[in-house]
Amino acid sequence: MASPPPFDRSLIPWRYQYPVDGMISRYKYHGQLKFARPLIAGLTSHLESAFQNRSDDKPELLIPSPMLPARRRERGFNQARDIAEKLGHALDIPVSASAVKRVRKVQAQRGLSREARLANLRGVFTVCGPVPERVAIVDDVVTTGATVRVLASVLRDAGAKEIQIWALARTPG
């Protein structure tokens, strides 16, 4: 049996399939922000509904999935940070892109199995200071869950008690 995830809840409104996959790809790899706008607006509505009668469950801090500076320069932006900043503004939650750092380069995750992804990510993230008890990790797509599992583990080790995963889409399956 698989071990339970090191996070408490995931709020992900779409499957990573047509037309969402193409929209995210155009946003992420081609910087076409207009494709992200309806997805981020939809995620914002999804989150507002989730916290409507449960504001105590709202995270105290949003943490975008970190990206190496070289990758960010190559792409021109970190889509997870962009999404987190828009969500933070809309939901009045602070964002920290410096709470967790990616400390080493890894083999591209694309095409790797879940086990290979987890092994690939071991030791790749470090927490850079105190974190509040309730946080949300923000990313664009959750594929196998390896990245968010590793991020959640380092955040839990640093003192986070309730960890949520917020993303635009998850791969079907």
PDB file of C-alpha atoms in Angstrom:
ATOM      1  CA  MET A   1       0.000   0.000   0.000  1.00  0.00           C
ATOM      2  CA  ALA A   2       1.258   3.500  -0.858  1.00  0.00           C
ATOM      3  CA  SER A   3       2.248   5.730   2.016  1.00  0.00           C
ATOM      4  CA  PRO A   4      -0.110   8.625   2.724  1.00  0.00           C
ATOM      5  CA  PRO A   5       0.952  11.933   1.217  1.00  0.00           C
ATOM      6  CA  PRO A   6       2.782  14.417   3.475  1.00  0.00           C
ATOM      7  CA  PHE A   7       0.151  17.048   2.673  1.00  0.00           C
ATOM      8  CA  ASP A   8      -3.392  17.364   4.018  1.00  0.00           C
ATOM      9  CA  ARG A   9      -5.483  18.491   1.078  1.00  0.00           C
ATOM     10  CA  SER A  10      -5.238  19.294  -2.588  1.00  0.00           C
ATOM     11  CA  LEU A  11      -7.430  21.802  -4.396  1.00  0.00           C
ATOM     12  CA  ILE A  12      -7.030  21.272  -8.126  1.00  0.00           C
ATOM     13  CA  PRO A  13     -10.029  22.049 -10.325  1.00  0.00           C
ATOM     14  CA  TRP A  14      -9.040  20.567 -13.711  1.00  0.00           C
ATOM     15  CA  ARG A  15      -7.557  17.517 -15.348  1.00  0.00           C
ATOM     16  CA  TYR A  16      -4.490  18.096 -17.491  1.00  0.00           C
ATOM     17  CA  GLN A  17      -6.176  17.239 -20.772  1.00  0.00           C
ATOM     18  CA  TYR A  18      -7.674  19.108 -23.715  1.00  0.00           C
ATOM     19  CA  PRO A  19      -8.154  22.089 -23.690  1.00  0.00           C
ATOM     20  CA  VAL A  20      -6.464  22.800 -20.334  1.00  0.00           C
ATOM     21  CA  ASP A  21      -3.172  21.105 -21.284  1.00  0.00           C
ATOM     22  CA  GLY A  22      -2.737  23.296 -24.347  1.00  0.00           C
ATOM     23  CA  MET A  23      -3.614  26.437 -22.415  1.00  0.00           C
ATOM     24  CA  ILE A  24      -1.070  25.672 -19.692  1.00  0.00           C
ATOM     25  CA  SER A  25       1.585  24.743 -22.255  1.00  0.00           C
ATOM     26  CA  ARG A  26       1.154  28.014 -24.159  1.00  0.00           C
ATOM     27  CA  TYR A  27       1.342  29.934 -20.890  1.00  0.00           C
ATOM     28  CA  LYS A  28       4.278  28.015 -19.416  1.00  0.00           C
ATOM     29  CA  TYR A  29       6.515  27.489 -22.447  1.00  0.00           C
ATOM     30  CA  HIS A  30       5.564  30.415 -24.675  1.00  0.00           C
ATOM     31  CA  GLY A  31       4.775  33.115 -22.094  1.00  0.00           C
ATOM     32  CA  GLN A  32       1.255  33.608 -23.466  1.00  0.00           C
ATOM     33  CA  LEU A  33      -0.305  34.923 -20.270  1.00  0.00           C
ATOM     34  CA  LYS A  34      -3.758  35.286 -21.842  1.00  0.00           C
ATOM     35  CA  PHE A  35      -4.123  31.496 -21.641  1.00  0.00           C
ATOM     36  CA  ALA A  36      -3.485  31.517 -17.893  1.00  0.00           C
ATOM     37  CA  ARG A  37      -6.050  34.212 -17.049  1.00  0.00           C
ATOM     38  CA  PRO A  38      -9.206  32.051 -17.283  1.00  0.00           C
ATOM     39  CA  LEU A  39      -7.481  29.147 -15.520  1.00  0.00           C
ATOM     40  CA  ILE A  40      -6.282  31.321 -12.630  1.00  0.00           C
ATOM     41  CA  ALA A  41      -9.715  32.981 -12.401  1.00  0.00           C
ATOM     42  CA  GLY A  42     -11.335  29.527 -12.259  1.00  0.00           C
ATOM     43  CA  LEU A  43      -8.903  28.322  -9.601  1.00  0.00           C
ATOM     44  CA  THR A  44      -9.593  31.489  -7.593  1.00  0.00           C
ATOM     45  CA  SER A  45     -13.360  30.784  -7.727  1.00  0.00           C
ATOM     46  CA  HIS A  46     -12.744  27.139  -6.776  1.00  0.00           C
ATOM     47  CA  LEU A  47     -10.704  28.244  -3.741  1.00  0.00           C
ATOM     48  CA  GLU A  48     -13.201  30.936  -2.709  1.00  0.00           C
ATOM     49  CA  SER A  49     -15.925  28.265  -2.689  1.00  0.00           C
ATOM     50  CA  ALA A  50     -13.732  25.866  -0.708  1.00  0.00           C
ATOM     51  CA  PHE A  51     -13.074  28.477   2.000  1.00  0.00           C
ATOM     52  CA  GLN A  52     -16.482  30.162   1.994  1.00  0.00           C
ATOM     53  CA  ASN A  53     -17.594  28.640   5.300  1.00  0.00           C
ATOM     54  CA  ARG A  54     -14.188  27.427   6.435  1.00  0.00           C
ATOM     55  CA  SER A  55     -11.977  30.528   6.563  1.00  0.00           C
ATOM     56  CA  ASP A  56      -9.979  28.946   9.424  1.00  0.00           C
ATOM     57  CA  ASP A  57      -8.655  26.418   6.886  1.00  0.00           C
ATOM     58  CA  LYS A  58      -7.214  29.169   4.705  1.00  0.00           C
ATOM     59  CA  PRO A  59      -3.402  29.014   4.584  1.00  0.00           C
ATOM     60  CA  GLU A  60      -1.327  31.741   6.206  1.00  0.00           C
ATOM     61  CA  LEU A  61       1.230  31.687   3.373  1.00  0.00           C
ATOM     62  CA  LEU A  62       1.395  30.637  -0.284  1.00  0.00           C
ATOM     63  CA  ILE A  63       4.646  29.028  -1.395  1.00  0.00           C
ATOM     64  CA  PRO A  64       5.192  28.711  -5.148  1.00  0.00           C
ATOM     65  CA  SER A  65       7.027  25.608  -6.325  1.00  0.00           C
ATOM     66  CA  PRO A  66      10.625  26.850  -6.625  1.00  0.00           C
ATOM     67  CA  MET A  67      12.511  26.979  -9.905  1.00  0.00           C
ATOM     68  CA  LEU A  68      16.267  27.217 -10.450  1.00  0.00           C
ATOM     69  CA  PRO A  69      17.352  30.738 -11.487  1.00  0.00           C
ATOM     70  CA  ALA A  70      18.762  29.408 -14.792  1.00  0.00           C
ATOM     71  CA  ARG A  71      15.415  27.806 -15.692  1.00  0.00           C
ATOM     72  CA  ARG A  72      13.581  30.991 -14.733  1.00  0.00           C
ATOM     73  CA  ARG A  73      15.887  33.069 -16.977  1.00  0.00           C
ATOM     74  CA  GLU A  74      15.388  30.588 -19.822  1.00  0.00           C
ATOM     75  CA  ARG A  75      11.601  30.664 -19.468  1.00  0.00           C
ATOM     76  CA  GLY A  76      11.353  34.329 -18.529  1.00  0.00           C
ATOM     77  CA  PHE A  77       9.246  33.704 -15.417  1.00  0.00           C
ATOM     78  CA  ASN A  78       8.275  31.093 -12.832  1.00  0.00           C
ATOM     79  CA  GLN A  79       4.674  30.161 -13.635  1.00  0.00           C
ATOM     80  CA  ALA A  80       4.094  28.811 -10.094  1.00  0.00           C
ATOM     81  CA  ARG A  81       5.147  32.170  -8.637  1.00  0.00           C
ATOM     82  CA  ASP A  82       2.968  34.044 -11.128  1.00  0.00           C
ATOM     83  CA  ILE A  83      -0.053  31.888 -10.200  1.00  0.00           C
ATOM     84  CA  ALA A  84       0.679  32.229  -6.448  1.00  0.00           C
ATOM     85  CA  GLU A  85       0.959  36.015  -6.664  1.00  0.00           C
ATOM     86  CA  LYS A  86      -2.356  36.315  -8.508  1.00  0.00           C
ATOM     87  CA  LEU A  87      -4.077  33.972  -6.023  1.00  0.00           C
ATOM     88  CA  GLY A  88      -2.494  35.750  -3.045  1.00  0.00           C
ATOM     89  CA  HIS A  89      -3.716  39.110  -4.314  1.00  0.00           C
ATOM     90  CA  ALA A  90      -7.252  37.819  -4.972  1.00  0.00           C
ATOM     91  CA  LEU A  91      -7.549  35.898  -1.676  1.00  0.00           C
ATOM     92  CA  ASP A  92      -5.533  38.279   0.530  1.00  0.00           C
ATOM     93  CA  ILE A  93      -2.883  35.705   1.466  1.00  0.00           C
ATOM     94  CA  PRO A  94       0.831  36.588   1.553  1.00  0.00           C
ATOM     95  CA  VAL A  95       3.178  34.839  -0.905  1.00  0.00           C
ATOM     96  CA  SER A  96       6.803  33.912  -0.282  1.00  0.00           C
ATOM     97  CA  ALA A  97       8.930  32.866  -3.231  1.00  0.00           C
ATOM     98  CA  SER A  98      11.940  32.711  -0.896  1.00  0.00           C
ATOM     99  CA  ALA A  99      10.536  30.369   1.795  1.00  0.00           C
ATOM    100  CA  VAL A 100      11.853  27.311  -0.057  1.00  0.00           C
ATOM    101  CA  LYS A 101      14.776  27.178  -2.470  1.00  0.00           C
ATOM    102  CA  ARG A 102      15.709  24.618  -5.079  1.00  0.00           C
ATOM    103  CA  VAL A 103      19.346  23.899  -4.216  1.00  0.00           C
ATOM    104  CA  ARG A 104      20.449  21.675  -7.064  1.00  0.00           C
ATOM    105  CA  LYS A 105      19.615  20.888 -10.651  1.00  0.00           C
ATOM    106  CA  VAL A 106      17.930  17.589 -11.398  1.00  0.00           C
ATOM    107  CA  GLN A 107      17.225  15.538 -14.470  1.00  0.00           C
ATOM    108  CA  ALA A 108      14.047  16.764 -16.194  1.00  0.00           C
ATOM    109  CA  GLN A 109      11.034  15.144 -14.521  1.00  0.00           C
ATOM    110  CA  ARG A 110       9.109  14.743 -17.761  1.00  0.00           C
ATOM    111  CA  GLY A 111       8.838  11.086 -18.734  1.00  0.00           C
ATOM    112  CA  LEU A 112      10.087   9.717 -15.400  1.00  0.00           C
ATOM    113  CA  SER A 113       8.058   7.277 -13.305  1.00  0.00           C
ATOM    114  CA  ARG A 114       6.779   8.405  -9.916  1.00  0.00           C
ATOM    115  CA  GLU A 115       9.534   6.457  -8.107  1.00  0.00           C
ATOM    116  CA  ALA A 116      12.222   7.905 -10.385  1.00  0.00           C
ATOM    117  CA  ARG A 117      10.832  11.407  -9.849  1.00  0.00           C
ATOM    118  CA  LEU A 118      10.934  11.001  -6.068  1.00  0.00           C
ATOM    119  CA  ALA A 119      14.526   9.696  -6.196  1.00  0.00           C
ATOM    120  CA  ASN A 120      15.471  12.506  -8.595  1.00  0.00           C
ATOM    121  CA  LEU A 121      14.135  15.138  -6.163  1.00  0.00           C
ATOM    122  CA  ARG A 122      15.745  13.825  -2.968  1.00  0.00           C
ATOM    123  CA  GLY A 123      17.631  16.679  -1.276  1.00  0.00           C
ATOM    124  CA  VAL A 124      16.679  19.223  -3.945  1.00  0.00           C
ATOM    125  CA  PHE A 125      14.701  21.659  -1.731  1.00  0.00           C
ATOM    126  CA  THR A 126      15.654  23.518   1.422  1.00  0.00           C
ATOM    127  CA  VAL A 127      13.497  25.700   3.675  1.00  0.00           C
ATOM    128  CA  CYS A 128      14.995  29.167   4.221  1.00  0.00           C
ATOM    129  CA  GLY A 129      13.578  30.267   7.564  1.00  0.00           C
ATOM    130  CA  PRO A 130      10.514  29.787   9.714  1.00  0.00           C
ATOM    131  CA  VAL A 131       7.227  28.790   8.074  1.00  0.00           C
ATOM    132  CA  PRO A 132       3.735  29.271   9.511  1.00  0.00           C
ATOM    133  CA  GLU A 133       1.594  26.321  10.579  1.00  0.00           C
ATOM    134  CA  ARG A 134      -0.791  26.529   7.578  1.00  0.00           C
ATOM    135  CA  VAL A 135       0.712  26.799   4.098  1.00  0.00           C
ATOM    136  CA  ALA A 136      -0.274  26.040   0.527  1.00  0.00           C
ATOM    137  CA  ILE A 137       2.190  24.934  -2.133  1.00  0.00           C
ATOM    138  CA  VAL A 138       1.218  26.452  -5.491  1.00  0.00           C
ATOM    139  CA  ASP A 139       2.096  24.895  -8.852  1.00  0.00           C
ATOM    140  CA  ASP A 140       0.698  24.762 -12.358  1.00  0.00           C
ATOM    141  CA  VAL A 141       0.332  20.989 -12.830  1.00  0.00           C
ATOM    142  CA  VAL A 142       0.562  18.024 -10.475  1.00  0.00           C
ATOM    143  CA  THR A 143       1.683  15.024 -12.509  1.00  0.00           C
ATOM    144  CA  THR A 144       2.775  12.127 -10.291  1.00  0.00           C
ATOM    145  CA  GLY A 145       2.771  14.256  -7.142  1.00  0.00           C
ATOM    146  CA  ALA A 146       6.505  13.703  -6.578  1.00  0.00           C
ATOM    147  CA  THR A 147       7.436  17.396  -6.471  1.00  0.00           C
ATOM    148  CA  VAL A 148       4.627  18.384  -4.096  1.00  0.00           C
ATOM    149  CA  ARG A 149       5.364  15.358  -1.879  1.00  0.00           C
ATOM    150  CA  VAL A 150       9.018  16.341  -1.507  1.00  0.00           C
ATOM    151  CA  LEU A 151       8.151  20.023  -0.965  1.00  0.00           C
ATOM    152  CA  ALA A 152       5.494  19.126   1.603  1.00  0.00           C
ATOM    153  CA  SER A 153       7.950  16.867   3.449  1.00  0.00           C
ATOM    154  CA  VAL A 154      10.581  19.599   3.839  1.00  0.00           C
ATOM    155  CA  LEU A 155       7.892  22.083   4.914  1.00  0.00           C
ATOM    156  CA  ARG A 156       6.496  19.620   7.463  1.00  0.00           C
ATOM    157  CA  ASP A 157      10.030  19.023   8.797  1.00  0.00           C
ATOM    158  CA  ALA A 158      10.370  22.826   9.124  1.00  0.00           C
ATOM    159  CA  GLY A 159       7.221  23.065  11.274  1.00  0.00           C
ATOM    160  CA  ALA A 160       4.253  23.383   8.919  1.00  0.00           C
ATOM    161  CA  LYS A 161       1.307  21.513  10.447  1.00  0.00           C
ATOM    162  CA  GLU A 162      -1.285  21.809   7.667  1.00  0.00           C
ATOM    163  CA  ILE A 163      -0.119  21.724   4.065  1.00  0.00           C
ATOM    164  CA  GLN A 164      -2.384  22.185   1.068  1.00  0.00           C
ATOM    165  CA  ILE A 165      -1.578  21.761  -2.608  1.00  0.00           C
ATOM    166  CA  TRP A 166      -3.100  24.286  -5.013  1.00  0.00           C
ATOM    167  CA  ALA A 167      -2.657  23.781  -8.763  1.00  0.00           C
ATOM    168  CA  LEU A 168      -4.437  24.519 -11.994  1.00  0.00           C
ATOM    169  CA  ALA A 169      -4.553  20.878 -13.132  1.00  0.00           C
ATOM    170  CA  ARG A 170      -3.575  17.301 -12.380  1.00  0.00           C
ATOM    171  CA  THR A 171      -2.805  14.592 -14.853  1.00  0.00           C
ATOM    172  CA  PRO A 172      -5.651  12.101 -15.301  1.00  0.00           C
ATOM    173  CA  GLY A 173      -5.326   8.799 -13.521  1.00  0.00           C
TER     174      GLY A 173
END
